[in-house]
Coordinates of C-alpha atoms in Angstrom, one line a residue:
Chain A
X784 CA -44.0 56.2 23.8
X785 CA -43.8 53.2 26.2
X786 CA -43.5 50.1 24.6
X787 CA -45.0 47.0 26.1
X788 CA -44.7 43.8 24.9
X789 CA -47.3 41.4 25.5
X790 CA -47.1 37.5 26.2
X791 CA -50.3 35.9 26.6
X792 CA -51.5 32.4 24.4
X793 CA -55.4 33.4 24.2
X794 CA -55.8 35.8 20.9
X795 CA -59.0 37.6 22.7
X796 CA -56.8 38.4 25.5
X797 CA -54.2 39.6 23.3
X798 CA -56.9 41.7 21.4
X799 CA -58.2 43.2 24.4
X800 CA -54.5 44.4 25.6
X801 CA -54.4 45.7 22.0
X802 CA -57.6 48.0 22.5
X803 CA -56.2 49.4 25.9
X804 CA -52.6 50.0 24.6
X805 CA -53.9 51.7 20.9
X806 CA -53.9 55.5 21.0
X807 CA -49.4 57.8 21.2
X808 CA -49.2 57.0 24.7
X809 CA -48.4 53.0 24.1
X810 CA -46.7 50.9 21.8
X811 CA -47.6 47.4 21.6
X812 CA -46.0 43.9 21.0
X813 CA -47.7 40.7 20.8
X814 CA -46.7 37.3 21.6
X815 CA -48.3 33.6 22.1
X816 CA -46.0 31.5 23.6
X817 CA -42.9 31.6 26.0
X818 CA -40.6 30.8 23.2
X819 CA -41.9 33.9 21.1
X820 CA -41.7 36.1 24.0
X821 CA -38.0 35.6 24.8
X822 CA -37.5 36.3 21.4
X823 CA -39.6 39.1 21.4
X824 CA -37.9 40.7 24.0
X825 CA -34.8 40.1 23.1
X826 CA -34.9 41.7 19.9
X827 CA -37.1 44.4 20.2
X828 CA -36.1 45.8 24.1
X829 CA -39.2 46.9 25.2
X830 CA -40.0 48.5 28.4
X831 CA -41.6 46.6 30.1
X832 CA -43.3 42.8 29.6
X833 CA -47.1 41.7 30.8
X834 CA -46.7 38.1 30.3
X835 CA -49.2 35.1 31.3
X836 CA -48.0 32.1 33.5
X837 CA -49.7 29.4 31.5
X838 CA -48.2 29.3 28.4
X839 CA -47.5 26.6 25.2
X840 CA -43.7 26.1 24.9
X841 CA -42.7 27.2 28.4
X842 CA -45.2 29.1 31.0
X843 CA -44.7 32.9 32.7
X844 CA -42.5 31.4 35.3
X845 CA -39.8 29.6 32.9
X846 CA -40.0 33.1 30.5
X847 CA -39.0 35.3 33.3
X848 CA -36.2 33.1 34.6
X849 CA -34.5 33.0 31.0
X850 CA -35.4 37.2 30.8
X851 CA -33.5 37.8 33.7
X852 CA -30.7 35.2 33.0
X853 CA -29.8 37.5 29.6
X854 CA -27.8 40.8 30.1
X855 CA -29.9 41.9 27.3
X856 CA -33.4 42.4 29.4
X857 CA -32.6 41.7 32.7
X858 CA -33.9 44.9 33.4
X859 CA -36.7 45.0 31.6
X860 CA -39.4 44.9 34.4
X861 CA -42.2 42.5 34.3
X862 CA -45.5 42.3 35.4
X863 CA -47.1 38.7 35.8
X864 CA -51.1 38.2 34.5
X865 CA -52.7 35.1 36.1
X866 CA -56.2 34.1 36.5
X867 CA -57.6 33.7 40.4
X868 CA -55.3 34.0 43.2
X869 CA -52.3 31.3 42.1
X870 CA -51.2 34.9 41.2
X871 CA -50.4 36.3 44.8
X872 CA -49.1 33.1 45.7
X873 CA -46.6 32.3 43.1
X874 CA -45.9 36.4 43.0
X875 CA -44.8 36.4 46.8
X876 CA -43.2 32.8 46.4
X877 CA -41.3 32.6 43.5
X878 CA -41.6 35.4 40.9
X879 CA -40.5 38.1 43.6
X880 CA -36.9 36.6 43.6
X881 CA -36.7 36.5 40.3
X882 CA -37.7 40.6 40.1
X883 CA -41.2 40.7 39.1
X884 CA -42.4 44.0 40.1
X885 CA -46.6 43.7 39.9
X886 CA -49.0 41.2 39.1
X887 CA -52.3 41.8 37.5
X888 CA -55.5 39.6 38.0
X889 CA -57.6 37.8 35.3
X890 CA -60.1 39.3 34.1
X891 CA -57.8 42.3 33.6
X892 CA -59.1 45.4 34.1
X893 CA -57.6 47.9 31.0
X894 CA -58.1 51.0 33.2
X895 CA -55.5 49.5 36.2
X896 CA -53.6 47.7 33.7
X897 CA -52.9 51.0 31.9
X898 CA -52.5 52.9 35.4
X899 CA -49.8 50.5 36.4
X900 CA -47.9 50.8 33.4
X901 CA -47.5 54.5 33.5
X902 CA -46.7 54.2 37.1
X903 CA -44.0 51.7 36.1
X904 CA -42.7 53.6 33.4
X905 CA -42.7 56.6 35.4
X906 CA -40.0 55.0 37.7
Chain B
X1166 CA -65.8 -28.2 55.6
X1167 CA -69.6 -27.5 56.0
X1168 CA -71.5 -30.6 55.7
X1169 CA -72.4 -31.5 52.2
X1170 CA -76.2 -32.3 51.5
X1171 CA -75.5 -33.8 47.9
X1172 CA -72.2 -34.0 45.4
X1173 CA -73.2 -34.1 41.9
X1174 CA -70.1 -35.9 40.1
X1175 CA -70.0 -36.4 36.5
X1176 CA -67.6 -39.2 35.5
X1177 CA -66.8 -39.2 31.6
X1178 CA -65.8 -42.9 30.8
X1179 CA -66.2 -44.9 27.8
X1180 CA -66.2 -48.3 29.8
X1181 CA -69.7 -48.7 30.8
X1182 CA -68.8 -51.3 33.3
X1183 CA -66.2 -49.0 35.3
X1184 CA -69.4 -46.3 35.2
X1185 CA -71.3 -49.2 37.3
X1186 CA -68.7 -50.0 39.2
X1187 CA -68.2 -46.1 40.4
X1188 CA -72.1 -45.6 41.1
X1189 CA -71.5 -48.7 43.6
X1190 CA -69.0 -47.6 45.5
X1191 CA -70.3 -44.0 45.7
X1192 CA -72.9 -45.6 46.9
X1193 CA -70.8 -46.9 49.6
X1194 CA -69.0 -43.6 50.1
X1195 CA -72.4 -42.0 50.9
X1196 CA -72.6 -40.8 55.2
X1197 CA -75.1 -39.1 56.8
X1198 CA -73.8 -35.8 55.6
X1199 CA -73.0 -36.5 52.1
X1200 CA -74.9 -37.8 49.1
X1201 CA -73.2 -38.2 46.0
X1202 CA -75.1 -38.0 42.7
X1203 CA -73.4 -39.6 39.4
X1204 CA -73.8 -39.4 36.2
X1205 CA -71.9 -40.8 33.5
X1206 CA -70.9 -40.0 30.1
X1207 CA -69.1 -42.2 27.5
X1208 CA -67.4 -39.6 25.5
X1209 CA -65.6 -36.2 26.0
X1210 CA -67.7 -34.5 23.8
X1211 CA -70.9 -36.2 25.6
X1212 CA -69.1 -35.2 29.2
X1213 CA -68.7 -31.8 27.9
X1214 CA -72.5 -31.1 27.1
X1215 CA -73.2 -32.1 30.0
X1216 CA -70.8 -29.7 31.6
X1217 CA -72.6 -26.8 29.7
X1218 CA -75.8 -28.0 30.7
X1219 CA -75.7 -28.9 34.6
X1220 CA -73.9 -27.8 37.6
X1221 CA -71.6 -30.6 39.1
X1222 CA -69.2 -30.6 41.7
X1223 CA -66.6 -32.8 40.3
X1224 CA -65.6 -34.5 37.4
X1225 CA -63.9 -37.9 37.2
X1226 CA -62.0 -38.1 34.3
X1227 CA -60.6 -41.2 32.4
X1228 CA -57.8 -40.1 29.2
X1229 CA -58.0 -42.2 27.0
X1230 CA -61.4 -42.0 25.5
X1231 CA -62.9 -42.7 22.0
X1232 CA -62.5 -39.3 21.1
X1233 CA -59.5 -37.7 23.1
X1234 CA -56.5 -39.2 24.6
X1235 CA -53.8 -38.7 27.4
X1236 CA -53.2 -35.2 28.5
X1237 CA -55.5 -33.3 25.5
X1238 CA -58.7 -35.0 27.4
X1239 CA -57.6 -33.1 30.5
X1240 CA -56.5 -30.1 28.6
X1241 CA -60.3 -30.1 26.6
X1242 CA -62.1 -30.4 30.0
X1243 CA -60.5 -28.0 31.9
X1244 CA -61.0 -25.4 29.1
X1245 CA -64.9 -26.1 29.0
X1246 CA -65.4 -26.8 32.8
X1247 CA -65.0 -23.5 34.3
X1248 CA -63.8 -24.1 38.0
X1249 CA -65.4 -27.6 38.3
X1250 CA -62.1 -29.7 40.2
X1251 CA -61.2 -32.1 37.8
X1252 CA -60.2 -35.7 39.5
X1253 CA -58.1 -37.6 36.3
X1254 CA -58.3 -41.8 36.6
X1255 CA -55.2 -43.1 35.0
X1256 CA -54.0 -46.6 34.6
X1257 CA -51.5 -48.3 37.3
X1258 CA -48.5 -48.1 34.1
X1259 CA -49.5 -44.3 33.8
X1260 CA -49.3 -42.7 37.0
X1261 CA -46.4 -40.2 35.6
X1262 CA -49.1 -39.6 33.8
X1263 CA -51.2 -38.4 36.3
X1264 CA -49.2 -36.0 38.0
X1265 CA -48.8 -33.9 34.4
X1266 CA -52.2 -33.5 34.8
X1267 CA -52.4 -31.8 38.3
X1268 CA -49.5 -29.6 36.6
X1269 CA -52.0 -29.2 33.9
X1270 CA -55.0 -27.6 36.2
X1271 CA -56.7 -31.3 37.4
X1272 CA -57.1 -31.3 41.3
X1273 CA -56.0 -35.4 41.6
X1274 CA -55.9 -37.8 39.9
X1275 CA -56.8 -41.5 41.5
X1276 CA -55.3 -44.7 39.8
X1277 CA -58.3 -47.0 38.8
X1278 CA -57.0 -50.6 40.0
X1279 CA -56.4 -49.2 42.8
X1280 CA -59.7 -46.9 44.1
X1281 CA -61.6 -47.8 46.7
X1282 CA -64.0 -46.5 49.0
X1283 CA -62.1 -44.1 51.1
X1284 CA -59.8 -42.8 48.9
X1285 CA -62.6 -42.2 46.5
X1286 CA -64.6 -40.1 49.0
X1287 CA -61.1 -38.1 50.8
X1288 CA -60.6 -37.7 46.6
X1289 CA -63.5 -35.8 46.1
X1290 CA -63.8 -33.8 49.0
X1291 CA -60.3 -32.3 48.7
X1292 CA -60.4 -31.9 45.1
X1293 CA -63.7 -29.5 45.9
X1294 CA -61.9 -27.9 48.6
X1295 CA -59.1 -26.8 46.5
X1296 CA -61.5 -26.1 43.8
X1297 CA -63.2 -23.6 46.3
X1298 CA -59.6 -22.4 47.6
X1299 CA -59.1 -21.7 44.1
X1300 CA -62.0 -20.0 43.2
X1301 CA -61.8 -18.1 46.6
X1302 CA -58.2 -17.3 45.4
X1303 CA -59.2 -16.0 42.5
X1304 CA -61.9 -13.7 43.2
X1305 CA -59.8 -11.8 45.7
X1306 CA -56.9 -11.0 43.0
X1307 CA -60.4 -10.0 40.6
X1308 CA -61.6 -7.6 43.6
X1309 CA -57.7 -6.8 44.0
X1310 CA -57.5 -5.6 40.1
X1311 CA -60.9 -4.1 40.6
X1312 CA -59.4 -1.8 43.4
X1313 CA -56.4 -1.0 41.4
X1314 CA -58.5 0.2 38.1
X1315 CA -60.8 2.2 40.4
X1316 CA -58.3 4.2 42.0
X1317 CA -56.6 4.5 37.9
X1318 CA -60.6 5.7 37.1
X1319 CA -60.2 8.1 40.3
X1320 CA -56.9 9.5 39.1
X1321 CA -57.9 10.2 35.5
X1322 CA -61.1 11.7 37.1
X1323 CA -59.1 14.1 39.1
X1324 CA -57.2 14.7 36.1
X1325 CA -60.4 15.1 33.8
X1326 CA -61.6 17.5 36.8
X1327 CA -58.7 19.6 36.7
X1328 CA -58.4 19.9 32.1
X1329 CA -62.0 21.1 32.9
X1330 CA -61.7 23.5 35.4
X1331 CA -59.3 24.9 33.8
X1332 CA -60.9 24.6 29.8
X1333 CA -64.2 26.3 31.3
X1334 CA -62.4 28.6 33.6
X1335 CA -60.3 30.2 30.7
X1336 CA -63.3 31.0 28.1
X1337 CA -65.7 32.7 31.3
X1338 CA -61.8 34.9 32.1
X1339 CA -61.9 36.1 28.7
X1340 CA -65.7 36.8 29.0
X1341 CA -65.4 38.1 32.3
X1342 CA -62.5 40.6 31.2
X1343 CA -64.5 41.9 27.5
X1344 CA -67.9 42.3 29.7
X1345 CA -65.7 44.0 32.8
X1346 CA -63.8 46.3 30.4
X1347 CA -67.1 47.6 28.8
X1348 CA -68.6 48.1 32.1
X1349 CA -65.8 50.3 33.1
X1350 CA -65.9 52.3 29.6
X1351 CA -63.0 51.8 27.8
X1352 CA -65.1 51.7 24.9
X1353 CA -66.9 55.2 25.7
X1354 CA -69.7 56.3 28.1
X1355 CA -72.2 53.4 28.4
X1356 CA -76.3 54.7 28.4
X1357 CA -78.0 53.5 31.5
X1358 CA -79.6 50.6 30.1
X1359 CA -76.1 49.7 28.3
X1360 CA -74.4 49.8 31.7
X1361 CA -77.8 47.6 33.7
X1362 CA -77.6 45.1 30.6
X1363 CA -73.7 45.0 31.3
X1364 CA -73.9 44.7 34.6
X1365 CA -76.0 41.7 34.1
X1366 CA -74.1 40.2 31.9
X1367 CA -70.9 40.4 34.7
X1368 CA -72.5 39.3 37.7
X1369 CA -74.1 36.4 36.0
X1370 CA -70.4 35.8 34.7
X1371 CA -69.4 35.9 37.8
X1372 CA -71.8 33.8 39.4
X1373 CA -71.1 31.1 36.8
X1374 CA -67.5 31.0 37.8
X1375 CA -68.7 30.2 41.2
X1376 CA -70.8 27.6 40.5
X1377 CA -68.6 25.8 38.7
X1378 CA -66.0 25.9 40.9
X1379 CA -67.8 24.9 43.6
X1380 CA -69.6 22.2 41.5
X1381 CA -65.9 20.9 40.5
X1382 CA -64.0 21.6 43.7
X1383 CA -66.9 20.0 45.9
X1384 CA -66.3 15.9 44.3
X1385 CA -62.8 16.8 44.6
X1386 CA -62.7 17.7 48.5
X1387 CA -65.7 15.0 49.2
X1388 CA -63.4 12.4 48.0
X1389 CA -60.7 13.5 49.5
X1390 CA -58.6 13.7 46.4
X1391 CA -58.1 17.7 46.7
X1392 CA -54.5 18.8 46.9
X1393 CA -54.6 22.0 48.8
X1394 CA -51.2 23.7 48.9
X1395 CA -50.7 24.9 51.7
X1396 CA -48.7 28.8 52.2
X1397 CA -48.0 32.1 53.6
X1398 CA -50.9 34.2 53.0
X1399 CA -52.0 37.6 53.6
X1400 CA -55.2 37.9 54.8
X1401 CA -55.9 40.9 54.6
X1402 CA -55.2 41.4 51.5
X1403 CA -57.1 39.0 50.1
X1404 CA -60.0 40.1 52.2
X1405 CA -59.5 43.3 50.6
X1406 CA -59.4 42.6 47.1
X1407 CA -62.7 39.7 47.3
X1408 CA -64.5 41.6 49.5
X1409 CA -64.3 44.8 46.5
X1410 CA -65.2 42.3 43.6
X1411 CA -68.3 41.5 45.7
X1412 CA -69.3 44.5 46.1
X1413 CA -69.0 45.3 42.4
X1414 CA -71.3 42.7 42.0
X1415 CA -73.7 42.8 44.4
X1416 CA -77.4 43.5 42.7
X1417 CA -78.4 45.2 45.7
X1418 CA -77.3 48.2 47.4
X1419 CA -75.7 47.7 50.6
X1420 CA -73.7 49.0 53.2
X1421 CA -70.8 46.9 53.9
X1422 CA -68.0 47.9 56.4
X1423 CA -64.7 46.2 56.4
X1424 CA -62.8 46.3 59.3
X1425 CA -59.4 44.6 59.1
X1426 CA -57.0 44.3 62.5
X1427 CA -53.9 46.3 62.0
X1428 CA -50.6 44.2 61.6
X1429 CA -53.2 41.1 60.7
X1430 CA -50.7 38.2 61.3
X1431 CA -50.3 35.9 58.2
X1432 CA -52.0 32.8 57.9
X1433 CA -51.0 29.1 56.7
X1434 CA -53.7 28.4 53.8
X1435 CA -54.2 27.5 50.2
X1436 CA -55.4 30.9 48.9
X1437 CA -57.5 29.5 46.0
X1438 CA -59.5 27.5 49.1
X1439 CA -59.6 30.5 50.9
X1440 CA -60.6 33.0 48.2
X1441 CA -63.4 30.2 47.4
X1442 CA -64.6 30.0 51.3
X1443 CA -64.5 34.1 51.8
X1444 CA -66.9 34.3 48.6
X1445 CA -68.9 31.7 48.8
X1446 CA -69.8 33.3 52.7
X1447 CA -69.7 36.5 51.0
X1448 CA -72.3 35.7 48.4
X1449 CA -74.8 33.6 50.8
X1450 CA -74.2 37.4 52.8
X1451 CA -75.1 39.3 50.0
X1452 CA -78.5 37.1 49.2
X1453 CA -79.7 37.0 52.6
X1454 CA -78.9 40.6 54.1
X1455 CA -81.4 43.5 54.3
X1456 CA -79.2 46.5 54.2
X1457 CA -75.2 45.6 55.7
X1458 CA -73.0 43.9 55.8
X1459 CA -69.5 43.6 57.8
X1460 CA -66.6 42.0 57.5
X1461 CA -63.7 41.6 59.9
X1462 CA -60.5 39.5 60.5
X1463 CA -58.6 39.8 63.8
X1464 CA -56.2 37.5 65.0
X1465 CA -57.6 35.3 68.7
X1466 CA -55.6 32.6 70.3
X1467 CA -53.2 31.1 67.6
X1468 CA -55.8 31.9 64.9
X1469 CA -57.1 34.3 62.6
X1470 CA -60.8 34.9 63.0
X1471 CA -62.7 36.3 59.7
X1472 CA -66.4 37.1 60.4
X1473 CA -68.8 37.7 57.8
X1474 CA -72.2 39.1 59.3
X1475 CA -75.1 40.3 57.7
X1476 CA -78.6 41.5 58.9
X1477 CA -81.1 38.5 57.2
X1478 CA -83.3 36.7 58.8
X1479 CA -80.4 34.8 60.5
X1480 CA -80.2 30.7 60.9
X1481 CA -82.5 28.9 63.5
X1482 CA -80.8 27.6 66.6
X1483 CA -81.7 24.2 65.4
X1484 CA -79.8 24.4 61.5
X1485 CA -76.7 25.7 62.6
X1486 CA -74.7 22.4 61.8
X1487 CA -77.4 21.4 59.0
X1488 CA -76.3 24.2 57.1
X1489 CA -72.7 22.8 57.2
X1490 CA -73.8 19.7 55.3
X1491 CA -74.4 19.6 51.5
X1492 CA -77.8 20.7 49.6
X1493 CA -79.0 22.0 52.4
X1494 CA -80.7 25.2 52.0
X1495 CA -82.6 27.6 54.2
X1496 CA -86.1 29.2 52.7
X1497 CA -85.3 32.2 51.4
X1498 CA -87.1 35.6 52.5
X1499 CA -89.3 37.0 49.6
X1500 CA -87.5 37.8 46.5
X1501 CA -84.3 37.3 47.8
X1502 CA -82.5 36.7 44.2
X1503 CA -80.9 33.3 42.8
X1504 CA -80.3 30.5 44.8
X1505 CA -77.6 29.0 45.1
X1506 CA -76.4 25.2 44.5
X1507 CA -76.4 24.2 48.3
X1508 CA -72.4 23.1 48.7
X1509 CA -71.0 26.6 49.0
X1510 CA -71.6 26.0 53.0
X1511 CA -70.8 22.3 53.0
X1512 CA -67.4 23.3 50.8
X1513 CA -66.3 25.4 53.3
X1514 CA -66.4 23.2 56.1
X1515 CA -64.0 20.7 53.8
X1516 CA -61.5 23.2 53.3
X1517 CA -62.0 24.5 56.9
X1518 CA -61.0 20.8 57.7
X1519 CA -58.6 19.9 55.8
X1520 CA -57.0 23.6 56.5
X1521 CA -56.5 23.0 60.6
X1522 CA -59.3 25.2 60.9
X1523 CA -63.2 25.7 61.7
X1524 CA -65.7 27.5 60.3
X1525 CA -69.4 28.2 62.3
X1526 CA -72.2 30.2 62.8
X1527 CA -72.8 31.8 65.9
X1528 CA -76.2 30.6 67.2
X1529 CA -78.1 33.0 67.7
X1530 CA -81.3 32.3 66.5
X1531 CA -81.5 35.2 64.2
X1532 CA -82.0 37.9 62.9
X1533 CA -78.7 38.4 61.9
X1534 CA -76.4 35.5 60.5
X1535 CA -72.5 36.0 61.7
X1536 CA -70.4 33.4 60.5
X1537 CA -66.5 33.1 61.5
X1538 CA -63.5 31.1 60.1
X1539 CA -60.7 30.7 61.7
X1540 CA -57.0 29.7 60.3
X1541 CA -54.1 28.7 61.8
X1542 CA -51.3 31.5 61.9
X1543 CA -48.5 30.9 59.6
X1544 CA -46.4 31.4 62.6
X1545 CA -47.8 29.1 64.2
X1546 CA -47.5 26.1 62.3
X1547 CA -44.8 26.1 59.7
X1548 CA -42.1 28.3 61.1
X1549 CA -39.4 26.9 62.8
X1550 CA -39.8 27.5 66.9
X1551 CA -38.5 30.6 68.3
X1552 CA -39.5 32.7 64.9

């Protein structure tokens, strides 16, 4: 069971990740905002995080900063949602110090999203 | 001073006599360039009717009148006397008197025992002068504050502009992503008509997000009030990943051939910009092409070249810079689909521009339109020398 815990503010968004991750293979986690997310992650350890950039409280960027500052999920690997191609951008520019392994594309596609987490989990 | 054809001066006096005794001696005061016109008025209140009622040049002011003395008379005129100059007549024992009122808004002030002809005349030309000075003065810091709240409406514009990108933006992702994910059947096999209904749905999606963008991005770049961020960018890989959502979307079947140089040098660009210039030459491709379309990027003299060619009816010799300028559009060949808003072209020669590079069409005359962009390497221009 991988379990993937999800950080994105827009409930269809969230319900849609729901849909792709239902079925033994996945086990998912939903939350709305950056604050909720740390949280999230610290107390529940998942294996890996799909988290938005634009988020209330704190965006993406801020989230993954904190994630990696704690012992707890530094090495919990992330992979960064972002609608249009800010995503590449910030990815290559910032996020990749900070250990982001992927990034995914709005609209997200379940099929690759679900593709890239096995590969992920597989490593 | 341009010459004066007539002065209109109202005095407001209560002593009839001292009335007379000014129409005389304006009289006097008249050259062959100036007239002056007088009428009097024995009371504040009586001056100030006439105020509202006629235009004058000046005013001649005594303070102590029946019903308003010393410095309130000059107060009570200049409130109802818009930017007439206001010329105050005190008494010889007043004088002091006389200067409050210039701090008070009067032009001059003129002590009666002591008026005559020339001083009367200098009087009332400068106190007009300044009067125009003034008004001059005044109309400058009104155009000044005019400036500064246009460029505050321009920055909450841009700032509107950007809420709404982003509010309609987020609503068509979430669309785009439900419609997308159906279309690729995570909810089961789709019948044929399912998937064709789908598929409509997502390219008209798609197309929406377009046109809006464009629509929004196209005041912003015409003002000049676009930010484009400029960084390293692969372009290749962006090539790659557009140039597979447009051929998802594309209602007609084509072939299209991409053909990306090996080792394709990275270029200096804001990638949204570029993303936005690739598909909107990608999508006026796809609406005028027959059967293919290519796409290459190769890097020529400091630059990377990105062609987009189809085989349409091409662009006469004669529109190949029209094109470049907004709402223009070339007839389309029968049944050639939507069109489109007419800035896609005129948007990319903005971004082109403000990007250090150039975008054309080759003129050729048709049939066949090739259209190249060209961006400056990242080497190139950011890099420090020597790496």
């Amino acid at each position: 069971m991988i379990r993937v815990l999800s950080v994105e503010d827009d409930p269809d968004l969230q319900r849609l990740l729901a849909l792709a991750l239902a079925g033994d293979e996945f086990e998912g986690h939903f939350a709305f905002t950056g604050p909720e997310g740390f949280e999230a992650a610290v107390s529940l350890k998942p294996d890996i995080i799909v988290c938005d950039l634009m988020l209330p409280g704190y965006g993406g960027q801020e989230l993954i900063r904190r994630l990696k500052g704690e012992a707890s999920t530094r090495a919990i690997p992330v992979v960064v949602v972002t609608a249009y191609y800010d995503a590449a951008t910030l990815v290559e520019k910032e996020i990749r110090k900070l250990a982001v392994i992927e990034y995914v594309r709005k609209p997200v596609r379940c099929a690759d999203l679900v593709k890239l987490l096995r590969r992920i989990s597989a490593q | 001073m341009a010459p004066l054809q007539r002065v209109n001066v109202l005095m407001i006096d209560d002593d009839p006599e001292a009335l007379m005794l000014m129409s005389l001696r304006l009289n006097e005061a008249c050259g062959p360039d100036l007239r002056f016109a007088l009428e009097g008025a024995l009371s504040l209140k009586k001056g100030l009717l006439l105020v509202a009622a006629e235009e004058f040049d000046v005013i001649l002011l005594d303070l102590h009148l029946p019903d308003s003395a010393g410095l309130a008379t000059v107060a009570a005129a200049r409130r109802h006397s818009g930017g007439t100059p206001i010329v105050v007549m005190t008494g010889y024992e007043d004088e002091a008197m006389g200067l409050e009122a210039i701090g008070m808004g009067a032009q001059d002030y003129l002590i009666k025992d002591r008026i005559n002809m020339t001083l009367l005349s200098r009087a009332i030309r400068y106190a007009i002068e300044r009067a125009t000075l003034l008004r001059e003065l005044r109309e400058l810091e009104q155009l000044r504050a005019e400036v500064r709240e246009r460029r505050k409406t321009d920055e909450f514009k841009d700032r509107l502009l950007g809420a709404v990108s982003h509010e309609l933006r987020s609503p068509l992702t979430v669309a785009q992503a439900a419609v997308t994910n159906l279309v690729d059947g995570m909810a089961g096999p789709l019948s044929p008509v399912q998937a064709e209904l789908l598929e409509m749905a997502q390219r008209n999606l798609d197309r929406l997000g377009r046109l809006v963008l464009n629509a929004l991005d196209f005041s912003r770049l015409d003002s000049g009030r676009a930010s484009l961020e400029f960084r390293r960018v692969d372009a290749g890989r962006v090539i790659a990943e557009m140039a597979s959502d447009w051929r998802r979307s594309l209602t007609k079947t084509l072939k299209v051939e991409v053909e990306v140089e090996d080792k394709l040098p990275t270029v200096r660009a804001d990638i949204d910009h570029f993303a936005q210039m690739l598909s909107n030459l990608l999508d006026n491709a796809g609406r005028h092409a027959a059967g293919k379309v290519r796409i290459a990027a190769r890097a020529e003299g400091g630059m990377v070249r990105i062609t987009v060619e189809d085989d349409g009816p091409g662009v006469p010799l004669d529109r190949s810079e029209e094109i470049f300028t907004p709402y223009t559009q070339l007839a389309r060949g029968k049944g050639a689909g939507y069109k489109g808003t007419g800035l896609g072209l005129a948007i990319c020669r903005e971004i082109a521009e403000l990007s250090s590079g150039r975008v054309w069409v080759e003129e050729n005359g048709g049939p066949g339109a090739r259209f190249h962009f060209e961006l400056p390497l990242w080497s190139s221009s950011a890099a420090p020398a020597g790496k």
